Every structure is written in C-alpha cells, then in structure tokens.
Short mmCIF file of C-alpha atoms in Angstrom, two decimals:
data_model
loop_
_atom_site.label_atom_id
_atom_site.label_comp_id
_atom_site.label_asym_id
_atom_site.label_seq_id
_atom_site.Cartn_x
_atom_site.Cartn_y
_atom_site.Cartn_z
CA UNK B 1 37.12 23.97 -79.20
CA UNK B 2 40.45 22.37 -78.55
CA UNK B 3 41.21 24.61 -75.66
CA UNK B 4 37.95 23.94 -74.31
CA UNK B 5 38.19 20.25 -74.42
CA UNK B 6 41.68 20.86 -72.70
CA UNK B 7 39.55 22.35 -69.79
CA UNK B 8 37.03 20.36 -69.46
CA UNK B 9 39.97 17.57 -68.91
CA UNK B 10 41.77 19.81 -66.39
CA UNK B 11 38.09 20.47 -64.32
CA UNK B 12 37.43 15.97 -64.96
CA UNK B 13 41.16 15.44 -63.32
CA UNK B 14 41.04 18.41 -60.38
CA UNK B 15 37.62 16.87 -58.99
CA UNK B 16 38.48 14.05 -59.03
CA UNK B 17 41.94 14.27 -57.56
CA UNK B 18 39.38 16.64 -55.09
CA UNK B 19 37.52 13.96 -54.74
CA UNK B 20 39.80 11.23 -54.13
CA UNK B 21 42.03 13.17 -51.44
CA UNK B 22 37.99 13.84 -49.57
CA UNK B 23 37.59 9.99 -49.84
CA UNK B 24 41.33 8.95 -48.65
CA UNK B 25 41.62 12.11 -46.08
CA UNK B 26 42.20 10.70 -42.54
CA UNK B 27 40.53 11.81 -39.57
CA UNK B 28 42.63 11.24 -35.57
CA UNK B 29 40.15 10.80 -32.80
CA UNK B 30 42.22 10.72 -29.40
CA UNK B 31 39.40 9.75 -27.35
CA UNK B 32 36.52 7.29 -27.02
CA UNK B 33 33.93 9.67 -27.37
CA UNK B 34 35.34 10.20 -30.28
CA UNK B 35 35.53 7.62 -31.69
CA UNK B 36 32.03 6.79 -30.51
CA UNK B 37 30.72 9.64 -33.12
CA UNK B 38 32.73 8.55 -35.39
CA UNK B 39 31.50 5.49 -35.77
CA UNK B 40 28.42 6.21 -36.29
CA UNK B 41 29.42 7.42 -39.30
CA UNK B 42 30.20 6.64 -42.83
CA UNK B 43 32.53 6.48 -45.91
CA UNK B 44 35.55 7.68 -43.23
CA UNK B 45 38.75 7.17 -43.11
CA UNK B 46 39.88 7.42 -39.07
CA UNK B 47 43.00 6.72 -37.23
CA UNK B 48 42.87 6.63 -33.27
CA UNK B 49 45.79 7.89 -31.12
CA UNK B 50 47.92 5.17 -29.88
CA UNK B 51 47.59 4.32 -26.08
CA UNK B 52 45.31 2.69 -23.63
CA UNK B 53 41.85 3.09 -23.43
CA UNK B 54 39.59 2.55 -20.34
CA UNK B 55 35.86 1.65 -20.66
CA UNK B 56 35.78 2.73 -16.89
CA UNK B 57 36.99 5.94 -17.21
CA UNK B 58 34.82 6.44 -20.21
CA UNK B 59 31.51 5.05 -19.21
CA UNK B 60 30.80 7.95 -16.75
CA UNK B 61 27.32 7.92 -15.15
CA UNK B 62 26.08 10.69 -17.57
CA UNK B 63 27.48 8.27 -20.62
CA UNK B 64 25.78 5.20 -18.90
CA UNK B 65 22.11 6.87 -19.22
CA UNK B 66 22.01 7.91 -22.58
CA UNK B 67 24.01 4.11 -23.56
CA UNK B 68 21.03 2.30 -21.88
CA UNK B 69 18.47 4.45 -23.78
CA UNK B 70 19.55 3.36 -26.76
CA UNK B 71 19.61 0.10 -26.35
CA UNK B 72 17.33 -2.08 -28.37
CA UNK B 73 14.38 -3.85 -25.89
CA UNK B 74 13.74 -7.26 -25.91
CA UNK B 75 10.87 -9.34 -27.72
CA UNK B 76 9.32 -11.67 -28.27
CA UNK B 77 11.33 -12.43 -31.48
CA UNK B 78 14.17 -11.09 -29.49
CA UNK B 79 14.15 -12.40 -26.36
CA UNK B 80 18.33 -11.83 -25.57
CA UNK B 81 18.36 -8.48 -27.81
CA UNK B 82 22.50 -7.49 -28.07
CA UNK B 83 24.04 -5.19 -25.21
CA UNK B 84 26.82 -2.83 -26.58
CA UNK B 85 29.67 -0.39 -25.10
CA UNK B 86 30.79 0.36 -28.04
CA UNK B 87 28.69 0.04 -31.52
CA UNK B 88 30.26 0.40 -35.11
CA UNK B 89 26.70 1.23 -36.94
CA UNK B 90 28.30 2.82 -40.20
CA UNK B 91 28.69 1.67 -43.52
CA UNK B 92 31.78 1.91 -45.61
CA UNK B 93 34.99 2.97 -42.83
CA UNK B 94 38.15 1.86 -42.11
CA UNK B 95 39.48 2.58 -38.60
CA UNK B 96 43.16 1.58 -38.39
CA UNK B 97 43.26 1.04 -34.31
CA UNK B 98 47.09 0.52 -34.70
CA UNK B 99 49.31 0.78 -30.79
CA UNK B 100 45.32 0.91 -29.74
CA UNK B 101 44.61 -1.41 -26.49
CA UNK B 102 40.69 -1.13 -25.05
CA UNK B 103 40.71 -2.22 -21.22
CA UNK B 104 36.97 -3.94 -20.25
CA UNK B 105 37.09 -4.49 -16.64
CA UNK B 106 34.48 -7.14 -16.15
CA UNK B 107 33.04 -5.65 -13.19
CA UNK B 108 31.03 -3.59 -16.21
CA UNK B 109 28.96 -6.29 -16.98
CA UNK B 110 26.81 -5.25 -14.91
CA UNK B 111 25.73 -2.28 -16.01
CA UNK B 112 23.93 -3.85 -18.86
CA UNK B 113 20.50 -5.07 -18.88
CA UNK B 114 19.38 -8.32 -19.75
CA UNK B 115 20.28 -9.49 -23.40
CA UNK B 116 23.28 -11.40 -24.87
CA UNK B 117 26.21 -8.82 -24.09
CA UNK B 118 28.60 -7.65 -27.43
CA UNK B 119 31.04 -5.13 -25.38
CA UNK B 120 32.10 -4.30 -29.04
CA UNK B 121 29.02 -4.31 -31.80
CA UNK B 122 29.67 -4.17 -35.69
CA UNK B 123 26.44 -4.32 -37.44
CA UNK B 124 27.21 -1.62 -39.81
CA UNK B 125 28.81 -3.30 -43.14
CA UNK B 126 31.73 -2.47 -45.58
CA UNK B 127 33.60 -1.60 -42.38
CA UNK B 128 37.40 -2.60 -42.23
CA UNK B 129 39.01 -2.67 -38.49
CA UNK B 130 42.20 -3.39 -38.23
CA UNK B 131 45.16 -3.59 -35.01
CA UNK B 132 42.89 -3.65 -32.34
CA UNK B 133 43.79 -4.87 -28.97
CA UNK B 134 41.43 -5.93 -26.16
CA UNK B 135 42.25 -6.69 -22.69
CA UNK B 136 39.72 -7.90 -19.87
CA UNK B 137 40.74 -6.22 -16.52
CA UNK B 138 38.96 -6.64 -12.90
CA UNK B 139 37.70 -9.79 -11.45
CA UNK B 140 39.03 -13.04 -12.73
CA UNK B 141 35.30 -14.86 -11.93
CA UNK B 142 33.14 -12.34 -13.77
CA UNK B 143 31.87 -13.63 -16.59
CA UNK B 144 29.05 -11.55 -19.29
CA UNK B 145 27.55 -14.59 -20.79
CA UNK B 146 28.57 -12.81 -24.04
CA UNK B 147 31.29 -12.07 -26.94
CA UNK B 148 33.79 -9.31 -26.19
CA UNK B 149 33.80 -8.57 -29.82
CA UNK B 150 30.39 -9.53 -32.86
CA UNK B 151 30.50 -9.03 -36.38
CA UNK B 152 26.31 -8.40 -37.25
CA UNK B 153 27.28 -5.88 -40.86
CA UNK B 154 27.79 -7.34 -44.11
CA UNK B 155 31.24 -7.31 -46.20
CA UNK B 156 33.06 -6.61 -43.05
CA UNK B 157 36.90 -7.52 -43.13
CA UNK B 158 38.80 -7.57 -39.51
CA UNK B 159 42.00 -7.81 -39.17
CA UNK B 160 44.96 -8.37 -36.97
CA UNK B 161 42.67 -7.94 -34.03
CA UNK B 162 44.00 -9.23 -30.54
CA UNK B 163 41.70 -10.15 -27.70
CA UNK B 164 42.95 -11.23 -24.01
CA UNK B 165 39.66 -12.79 -22.36
CA UNK B 166 39.66 -13.57 -19.08
CA UNK B 167 36.04 -14.00 -17.04
CA UNK B 168 33.62 -16.51 -16.03
CA UNK B 169 33.20 -19.37 -13.73
CA UNK B 170 36.52 -21.32 -14.75
CA UNK B 171 39.34 -23.50 -14.15
CA UNK B 172 36.76 -26.36 -14.47
CA UNK B 173 36.31 -26.70 -18.24
CA UNK B 174 32.73 -28.11 -19.48
CA UNK B 175 31.96 -30.60 -16.30
CA UNK B 176 30.10 -27.70 -14.72
CA UNK B 177 27.89 -27.77 -17.68
CA UNK B 178 27.74 -25.94 -21.25
CA UNK B 179 24.54 -24.78 -21.41
CA UNK B 180 22.05 -26.74 -19.90
CA UNK B 181 21.91 -28.56 -17.43
CA UNK B 182 24.59 -27.18 -15.45
CA UNK B 183 25.71 -27.97 -11.66
CA UNK B 184 26.34 -23.96 -11.38
CA UNK B 185 26.09 -20.58 -12.96
CA UNK B 186 28.56 -20.60 -15.66
CA UNK B 187 29.12 -16.51 -16.75
CA UNK B 188 30.28 -17.74 -20.48
CA UNK B 189 33.09 -15.20 -22.08
CA UNK B 190 33.79 -14.95 -25.55
CA UNK B 191 35.94 -14.22 -27.70
CA UNK B 192 34.62 -13.01 -31.49
CA UNK B 193 31.42 -13.64 -32.31
CA UNK B 194 31.08 -13.83 -36.15
CA UNK B 195 27.22 -13.62 -38.40
CA UNK B 196 26.18 -12.02 -41.39
CA UNK B 197 27.62 -12.06 -45.07
CA UNK B 198 31.09 -12.16 -47.04
CA UNK B 199 32.65 -11.32 -43.66
CA UNK B 200 37.14 -11.88 -43.87
CA UNK B 201 38.81 -12.05 -40.28
CA UNK B 202 42.77 -11.80 -41.02
CA UNK B 203 45.46 -12.67 -38.62
CA UNK B 204 43.30 -12.06 -35.29
CA UNK B 205 44.39 -13.37 -32.05
CA UNK B 206 42.19 -14.71 -28.84
CA UNK B 207 43.84 -15.88 -25.54
CA UNK B 208 41.25 -17.30 -23.46
CA UNK B 209 41.37 -17.75 -19.40
CA UNK B 210 37.67 -17.50 -19.99
CA UNK B 211 34.64 -20.50 -20.27
CA UNK B 212 33.61 -19.26 -23.78
CA UNK B 213 34.39 -20.29 -27.07
CA UNK B 214 37.48 -18.58 -29.26
CA UNK B 215 36.04 -17.53 -32.30
CA UNK B 216 32.59 -18.87 -33.40
CA UNK B 217 29.98 -18.19 -36.15
CA UNK B 218 26.00 -18.70 -35.87
CA UNK B 219 23.05 -17.17 -38.34
CA UNK B 220 22.24 -14.56 -35.07
CA UNK B 221 18.93 -13.85 -37.52
CA UNK B 222 21.04 -13.03 -40.29
CA UNK B 223 21.98 -14.62 -43.27
CA UNK B 224 25.25 -15.84 -42.52
CA UNK B 225 27.40 -16.84 -45.17
CA UNK B 226 30.95 -17.25 -46.91
CA UNK B 227 32.30 -16.55 -43.96
CA UNK B 228 36.54 -16.54 -44.41
CA UNK B 229 39.03 -16.98 -41.37
CA UNK B 230 43.12 -16.84 -42.46
CA UNK B 231 46.10 -16.98 -40.87
CA UNK B 232 44.02 -16.85 -36.98
CA UNK B 233 44.64 -18.35 -34.29
CA UNK B 234 43.26 -19.42 -30.57
CA UNK B 235 44.30 -20.08 -27.38
CA UNK B 236 42.94 -21.73 -23.76
CA UNK B 237 45.41 -23.24 -21.01
CA UNK B 238 44.43 -27.59 -20.09
CA UNK B 239 44.46 -28.80 -16.43
CA UNK B 240 43.87 -31.83 -15.21
CA UNK B 241 40.98 -34.07 -13.94
CA UNK B 242 43.71 -34.91 -10.74
CA UNK B 243 44.28 -31.49 -10.31
CA UNK B 244 40.90 -30.89 -9.37
CA UNK B 245 39.82 -33.71 -7.59
CA UNK B 246 42.41 -33.14 -5.48
CA UNK B 247 41.12 -29.28 -5.07
CA UNK B 248 40.31 -28.50 -1.10
CA UNK B 249 38.14 -25.38 -0.82
CA UNK B 250 36.96 -24.66 -4.50
CA UNK B 251 33.94 -24.62 -6.38
CA UNK B 252 34.32 -28.89 -7.40
CA UNK B 253 34.36 -29.77 -3.52
CA UNK B 254 31.18 -27.63 -3.16
CA UNK B 255 29.85 -29.54 -5.62
CA UNK B 256 31.63 -32.66 -3.99
CA UNK B 257 32.83 -33.64 -7.26
CA UNK B 258 29.86 -34.26 -9.90
CA UNK B 259 29.79 -33.63 -13.25
CA UNK B 260 27.14 -33.08 -15.95
CA UNK B 261 28.52 -36.69 -17.55
CA UNK B 262 28.13 -39.91 -17.29
CA UNK B 263 31.23 -41.31 -17.44
CA UNK B 264 32.59 -45.21 -17.66
CA UNK B 265 31.11 -46.55 -14.38
CA UNK B 266 27.95 -44.67 -14.75
CA UNK B 267 27.60 -42.09 -11.88
CA UNK B 268 27.95 -38.12 -12.71
CA UNK B 269 31.42 -37.34 -11.19
CA UNK B 270 34.59 -35.93 -12.38
CA UNK B 271 37.19 -38.85 -13.48
CA UNK B 272 40.47 -39.13 -12.75
CA UNK B 273 42.86 -39.71 -15.32
CA UNK B 274 42.32 -37.09 -18.07
CA UNK B 275 42.82 -33.42 -19.14
CA UNK B 276 40.55 -31.12 -19.54
CA UNK B 277 40.71 -27.69 -21.34
CA UNK B 278 39.46 -25.21 -19.62
CA UNK B 279 37.70 -23.15 -22.23
CA UNK B 280 35.32 -23.98 -25.01
CA UNK B 281 35.98 -24.17 -29.09
CA UNK B 282 38.63 -22.30 -30.62
CA UNK B 283 36.81 -22.38 -34.09
CA UNK B 284 33.34 -23.13 -33.67
CA UNK B 285 30.10 -22.84 -36.48
CA UNK B 286 26.61 -23.14 -35.70
CA UNK B 287 24.06 -24.39 -37.50
CA UNK B 288 22.51 -22.43 -40.48
CA UNK B 289 25.33 -21.31 -40.86
CA UNK B 290 26.35 -21.50 -44.95
CA UNK B 291 29.81 -21.96 -46.19
CA UNK B 292 32.62 -20.99 -44.46
CA UNK B 293 35.85 -21.43 -45.09
CA UNK B 294 39.30 -21.86 -43.25
CA UNK B 295 42.57 -20.68 -44.02
CA UNK B 296 45.82 -21.47 -41.79
CA UNK B 297 44.02 -21.44 -39.00
CA UNK B 298 46.23 -22.84 -35.60
CA UNK B 299 44.52 -23.79 -32.06
CA UNK B 300 46.29 -24.34 -28.78
CA UNK B 301 45.08 -26.19 -25.46
CA UNK B 302 41.39 -25.70 -26.43
CA UNK B 303 38.32 -28.24 -25.45
CA UNK B 304 37.96 -28.82 -29.63
CA UNK B 305 41.01 -27.34 -32.21
CA UNK B 306 38.19 -27.28 -34.99
CA UNK B 307 34.43 -28.06 -34.17
CA UNK B 308 32.92 -27.43 -37.77
CA UNK B 309 29.70 -28.07 -39.15
CA UNK B 310 28.29 -27.58 -42.73
CA UNK B 311 25.19 -28.28 -43.75
CA UNK B 312 22.78 -30.81 -45.38
CA UNK B 313 22.83 -29.52 -48.68
CA UNK B 314 26.13 -30.08 -50.24
CA UNK B 315 26.69 -26.51 -52.29
CA UNK B 316 27.38 -24.49 -48.80
CA UNK B 317 30.63 -27.53 -48.72
CA UNK B 318 32.64 -25.62 -45.68
CA UNK B 319 36.62 -25.98 -46.33
CA UNK B 320 39.19 -26.44 -43.77
CA UNK B 321 42.89 -25.94 -45.60
CA UNK B 322 46.48 -25.81 -44.07
CA UNK B 323 44.82 -25.70 -39.88
CA UNK B 324 46.25 -26.85 -37.11
CA UNK B 325 44.73 -28.33 -32.94
CA UNK B 326 47.49 -29.12 -30.72
CA UNK B 327 46.94 -30.02 -27.51
CA UNK B 328 43.16 -29.86 -27.32
CA UNK B 329 40.71 -32.35 -25.69
CA UNK B 330 39.49 -33.30 -29.52
CA UNK B 331 41.50 -32.09 -32.84
CA UNK B 332 38.97 -31.80 -35.29
CA UNK B 333 34.87 -32.76 -34.67
CA UNK B 334 33.27 -32.60 -38.49
CA UNK B 335 29.76 -32.45 -39.48
CA UNK B 336 28.15 -32.67 -42.73
CA UNK B 337 29.42 -31.74 -45.64
CA UNK B 338 33.14 -30.72 -44.36
CA UNK B 339 36.37 -30.63 -46.03
CA UNK B 340 39.43 -30.97 -44.18
CA UNK B 341 42.65 -30.87 -46.34
CA UNK B 342 46.31 -30.49 -45.55
CA UNK B 343 45.24 -30.57 -41.27
CA UNK B 344 46.75 -32.24 -38.80
CA UNK B 345 46.72 -32.21 -34.73
CA UNK B 346 48.07 -34.34 -31.93
CA UNK B 347 47.20 -36.57 -29.35
CA UNK B 348 48.41 -35.19 -26.32
CA UNK B 349 44.78 -34.53 -24.04
CA UNK B 350 42.59 -36.39 -26.69
CA UNK B 351 41.39 -37.97 -30.47
CA UNK B 352 42.23 -36.47 -33.28
CA UNK B 353 38.98 -36.57 -35.12
CA UNK B 354 35.34 -36.95 -33.74
CA UNK B 355 32.80 -37.96 -37.13
CA UNK B 356 29.78 -36.81 -35.97
CA UNK B 357 26.53 -38.95 -36.45
CA UNK B 358 23.88 -38.61 -38.66
CA UNK B 359 25.79 -36.51 -40.26
CA UNK B 360 26.49 -36.68 -44.59
CA UNK B 361 29.13 -36.07 -47.34
CA UNK B 362 32.50 -35.08 -45.40
CA UNK B 363 35.85 -35.24 -47.28
CA UNK B 364 38.72 -35.69 -44.68
CA UNK B 365 42.17 -36.09 -44.93
CA UNK B 366 44.34 -35.66 -41.27
CA UNK B 367 47.50 -35.72 -40.45
CA UNK B 368 48.37 -37.19 -37.32
CA UNK B 369 51.17 -35.27 -35.66
CA UNK B 370 53.35 -38.08 -33.33
CA UNK B 371 53.49 -37.70 -29.28
CA UNK B 372 52.43 -39.59 -26.88
CA UNK B 373 50.04 -39.32 -24.81
CA UNK B 374 49.71 -37.35 -20.93
CA UNK B 375 46.59 -38.28 -20.24
CA UNK B 376 43.86 -41.26 -21.14
CA UNK B 377 43.03 -41.13 -24.61
CA UNK B 378 40.70 -43.98 -25.91
CA UNK B 379 40.49 -44.00 -28.98
CA UNK B 380 42.33 -42.05 -32.87
CA UNK B 381 39.31 -41.39 -33.82
CA UNK B 382 35.23 -41.96 -34.33
CA UNK B 383 33.79 -42.43 -37.04
CA UNK B 384 30.10 -41.97 -37.92
CA UNK B 385 27.19 -41.16 -40.66
CA UNK B 386 26.66 -41.71 -43.95
CA UNK B 387 28.70 -41.44 -47.72
CA UNK B 388 31.76 -39.99 -45.68
CA UNK B 389 35.29 -40.57 -46.69
CA UNK B 390 38.39 -40.26 -44.75
CA UNK B 391 42.40 -40.21 -44.61
CA UNK B 392 43.88 -40.71 -41.86
CA UNK B 393 48.49 -41.04 -42.12
CA UNK B 394 51.59 -39.99 -40.41
CA UNK B 395 54.61 -37.73 -42.09
CA UNK B 396 56.35 -38.64 -39.37
CA UNK B 397 56.52 -42.69 -39.21
CA UNK B 398 59.90 -43.03 -36.39
CA UNK B 399 57.82 -40.97 -33.86
CA UNK B 400 56.61 -43.49 -31.19
CA UNK B 401 53.02 -43.26 -31.18
CA UNK B 402 49.27 -44.51 -28.96
CA UNK B 403 48.58 -48.22 -30.68
CA UNK B 404 45.04 -46.96 -30.11
CA UNK B 405 42.18 -47.79 -31.92
CA UNK B 406 39.76 -46.03 -35.37
CA UNK B 407 36.45 -46.43 -34.18
CA UNK B 408 34.37 -46.88 -37.32
CA UNK B 409 31.10 -47.40 -36.87
CA UNK B 410 30.90 -45.28 -33.58
CA UNK B 411 29.85 -41.91 -32.12
CA UNK B 412 31.87 -39.81 -30.58
CA UNK B 413 31.07 -40.13 -26.44
CA UNK B 414 27.76 -38.28 -25.63
CA UNK B 415 28.65 -34.74 -25.54
CA UNK B 416 32.03 -35.32 -26.65
CA UNK B 417 33.32 -36.11 -22.88
CA UNK B 418 36.32 -38.45 -23.18
CA UNK B 419 35.35 -40.11 -19.83
CA UNK B 420 32.01 -41.21 -21.29
CA UNK B 421 31.92 -44.20 -23.08
CA UNK B 422 32.06 -44.72 -26.72
CA UNK B 423 28.50 -47.20 -28.75
CA UNK B 424 28.10 -47.80 -31.76
CA UNK B 425 26.00 -45.48 -34.07
CA UNK B 426 24.36 -45.83 -37.53
CA UNK B 427 27.17 -46.52 -40.07
CA UNK B 428 27.35 -46.99 -44.09
CA UNK B 429 28.74 -46.18 -47.06
CA UNK B 430 32.26 -45.02 -45.55
CA UNK B 431 35.44 -45.07 -47.67
CA UNK B 432 38.99 -45.35 -45.10
CA UNK B 433 41.76 -44.20 -45.91
CA UNK B 434 45.00 -45.59 -42.23
CA UNK B 435 47.75 -45.28 -43.31
CA UNK B 436 49.10 -45.05 -39.59
CA UNK B 437 51.15 -47.65 -38.72
CA UNK B 438 50.41 -48.65 -35.54
CA UNK B 439 46.54 -48.31 -35.29
CA UNK B 440 44.34 -50.51 -36.45
CA UNK B 441 40.64 -50.17 -36.85
CA UNK B 442 37.57 -51.89 -34.55
CA UNK B 443 34.13 -51.79 -36.84
CA UNK B 444 31.15 -51.94 -35.53
CA UNK B 445 29.17 -55.06 -36.34
CA UNK B 446 25.81 -53.13 -38.35
CA UNK B 447 28.42 -50.43 -40.27
CA UNK B 448 26.77 -50.97 -43.89
CA UNK B 449 28.64 -51.00 -47.65
CA UNK B 450 32.37 -49.96 -45.90
CA UNK B 451 35.31 -50.12 -48.21
CA UNK B 452 38.41 -49.71 -45.93
CA UNK B 453 42.36 -50.46 -46.73
CA UNK B 454 44.49 -50.33 -43.73
CA UNK B 455 48.01 -51.29 -43.05
CA UNK B 456 46.75 -53.32 -39.89
CA UNK B 457 44.44 -55.97 -39.90
CA UNK B 458 40.63 -55.17 -38.42
CA UNK B 459 38.31 -56.06 -36.30
CA UNK B 460 34.41 -56.32 -35.29
CA UNK B 461 33.16 -54.95 -32.28
CA UNK B 462 31.99 -58.51 -31.45
CA UNK B 463 35.72 -59.59 -31.58
CA UNK B 464 37.34 -57.03 -29.49
CA UNK B 465 34.45 -57.88 -26.48
CA UNK B 466 34.90 -61.19 -26.54
CA UNK B 467 38.61 -60.45 -26.05
CA UNK B 468 38.41 -58.26 -23.25
CA UNK B 469 34.83 -58.45 -21.83
CA UNK B 470 33.81 -54.70 -22.45
CA UNK B 471 30.85 -53.94 -24.76
CA UNK B 472 32.09 -50.64 -24.55
CA UNK B 473 35.44 -48.21 -24.97
#
C-alpha cells in the first residue's frame, strides 16, 4: 500500500509538472500573420521576435478582403462599430512585445468602412500585453476619427506600451471645434481608450502630435469599472495664438481666424495672447464610468492634464494620487466625487483647477508649482457646485508667483476655453482652504454656506466690479 501511494504521488507530481510546463510554454512568432492567428487563441504565452513590423506590408489585398469580411456591420444600436487592423479576441493570453514596433501608416485608415477606428482592438478577457511600441507613419494630416489602441475586454493588463501618434487636422487645438459645431473636419486621432472591468494600465506612454486624447476611459456599452492607470505619461505640444494669428496661407487664414468659442469681447475669433495645446486631454474620463484610480501619472503640454469626472454616486469615488500636470491649458478639471491627493500642477499656460459647476462631493488637495505664466492666465482656480472641499497650497513659498484670484462660486469658462469669460454659477456648502500666500479669493455674491480659511482678504464679485468696472473675468 505504501508503495502504491508513493507511485500515485509521483504520477500526480509528474502530471502537474507537465501541465505547468505546457501552460508556461512560450510560443515564438515572427510575423503579423502568425500573431493574428495566436491572438485568436486562449491560454497562451506568446513572444514576438524583436523588430519593426509594417501594417502597410501586412495588409495585402487578400488580407484586406478577409479583414473587411470579419468587421461587424453597423446597426441601429451600434452606428459606429469597431474597425480594427489587428484584433486580440482570445482569452487569458500573455503577449511579450519587448523590442517590437508596429508601424501604422495613416493612409491605411481609408481602407476601413465607416465606424470607429480602433487600430489595435483588445476585446478578449484576461490578457496581458507588454513592451509594445506603436508609431504612426505617413501623412501628418490624416486621422481616423478613432484611436490607436482600445481595450474592451475585462481583466486586461497593459504594461510598458508606448504610442507615437500623429495625424488629424493639427496645429490649432480645439479652436475649430471638438465634436460639434466644427468649422472644419477634425479627423481626430487619439491614443489609448479603456472600457470594461478590472483593467490596469501601467507604465504606458502616449506622445501625441495629433488632435485627440492621450488616455481616455469610456463605457462604450460596457460596464466600465475598477480601472487603474499607474505611472503613465501623456505628452502633447503647445502653440501660441499669436503664432496662429501670424500664420499666412494655412487653415487659420482660410477660416478667417475664426473660432467656435466666444471670446471676451463677444466675437467668435481666435484671441491673441493665449497658448493652446494641439492635442486634447492627457487623461480623460467620460460619463457612466464607475471607479477609476490614477496613481503617479504625469501629463505635459496637453489641453487638460486631467479631466476627470466621477459619478454622483459616492460609492464610486475616483482617486487621483501623486499625479502632476506641467505646461497644460488647465491642470485639473474635476467633477463629482473625485478625491485628489498629493497632486500638483503649474500655471505656465492656464489655471491649476477648474471644479465643474453642477457637481457634488469632490475632495481636492492641490499643490501649485511655482512659475510665472508665459501667456495670459486669468485665475488660479474656479470652484462651483455643492458639498466640495478644496485645499490649495504651495510647498515652495520663495519663488515668485502671480497674484491671480481663486474664483469661488464661478464656473469654468464655456468649454473651458480661457479666452471666454468666467461667469457666476450656483455654489453652496463649500469648504476652501487657501494656503497660497499670493492669491486672494473672489466670492460670488449668491454663493451659499461657504467656509473659507485664507491668508489673504476676500472680495465679493460686487466689490470687484465696483473696483474695476467689469462684470466678467
């Protein structure tokens, strides 16, 4: 009996070892064709040979025909179905792309039928993708009105992925529109989009030279919840409106230097003196998304560093911890039930904070990084809504700072466009702790139940109008 038990134990151990080896077996792939086949399977460990892989070479006439036959048709419920070049529909796979670069020529977008372009489409569950670099090649003025990489599956881990995005109507930021009304076709081109549950994005970077978001989180018909972005980086580039107005022969001149935004003198024109990001937001969430956590993420030269809106349901609080924004149009644009801790931004080109009107329950602590504005900036922060707590402070109190106001009881300018006026908005039950030694608070006369701790005196909107004769900022 003892020998039988010993034999049985040996058999079990051998079977377990064989099973483990099978599960851990690494399959090498050396072509996009082989990768496509592997991406349909389950439970694999795939490693791609380092190198540069061109989608223009991969998408032969026969492959395009096959691809088009596999794409879903538009329906009344899904008017813009996903359109991909490469789909990861298998489950529980690990893909190691260390040393691998995908090149996607922007001229390829035209082969896809109408829909929402998602060049790399991950809709399988439980997949890990790491080490991949994706670069746009081809004409710089062609965008897909979609993104480079989309996650729709659950329990996805994206690690150490880099995107170099180009394309779109580029060079003017959102001055000609961002979704409607528009003065011209935009051809947006975004970076990484996340939907689904329990998805994590770590140490990923998006370098955008296109008009679109770097990282954004949406529902897209999915239960999008418990999404984590950690140690991620978004980067765009800036351009002054003075440079746009001096442009000759470009799109700005063709459109007679118009803008979709009303400026402070009531005209819909590009205003001098400001600096615009040429991409959209570094990190963005949309309505209907559940719990989101952003840890130690950085945004540079984007429109909003972080435009983050939680839900009115406090149990789904969104957390920003250790995040920072530098050289953006606005550092943090915050909505309901968002908690901000140990985060910071400068004011080179725009405000530290917009706390949206018609929002509830945000708890914000932000550090202002010292720097003098390099173009027109009208305020350090606007604060509106209900039941918020806001603390603004600076760790460096020696460096020169601008003496700009904190606008309490005011909404952000329309569409968050700095050249538009800042107007009073309904505000009540707000706690503000102003530890900025150079910044005073201007209160909306109609704001209710305010608790203010500030090192400098406070002024009401009526008092400031009496002083300078202006009713808007």
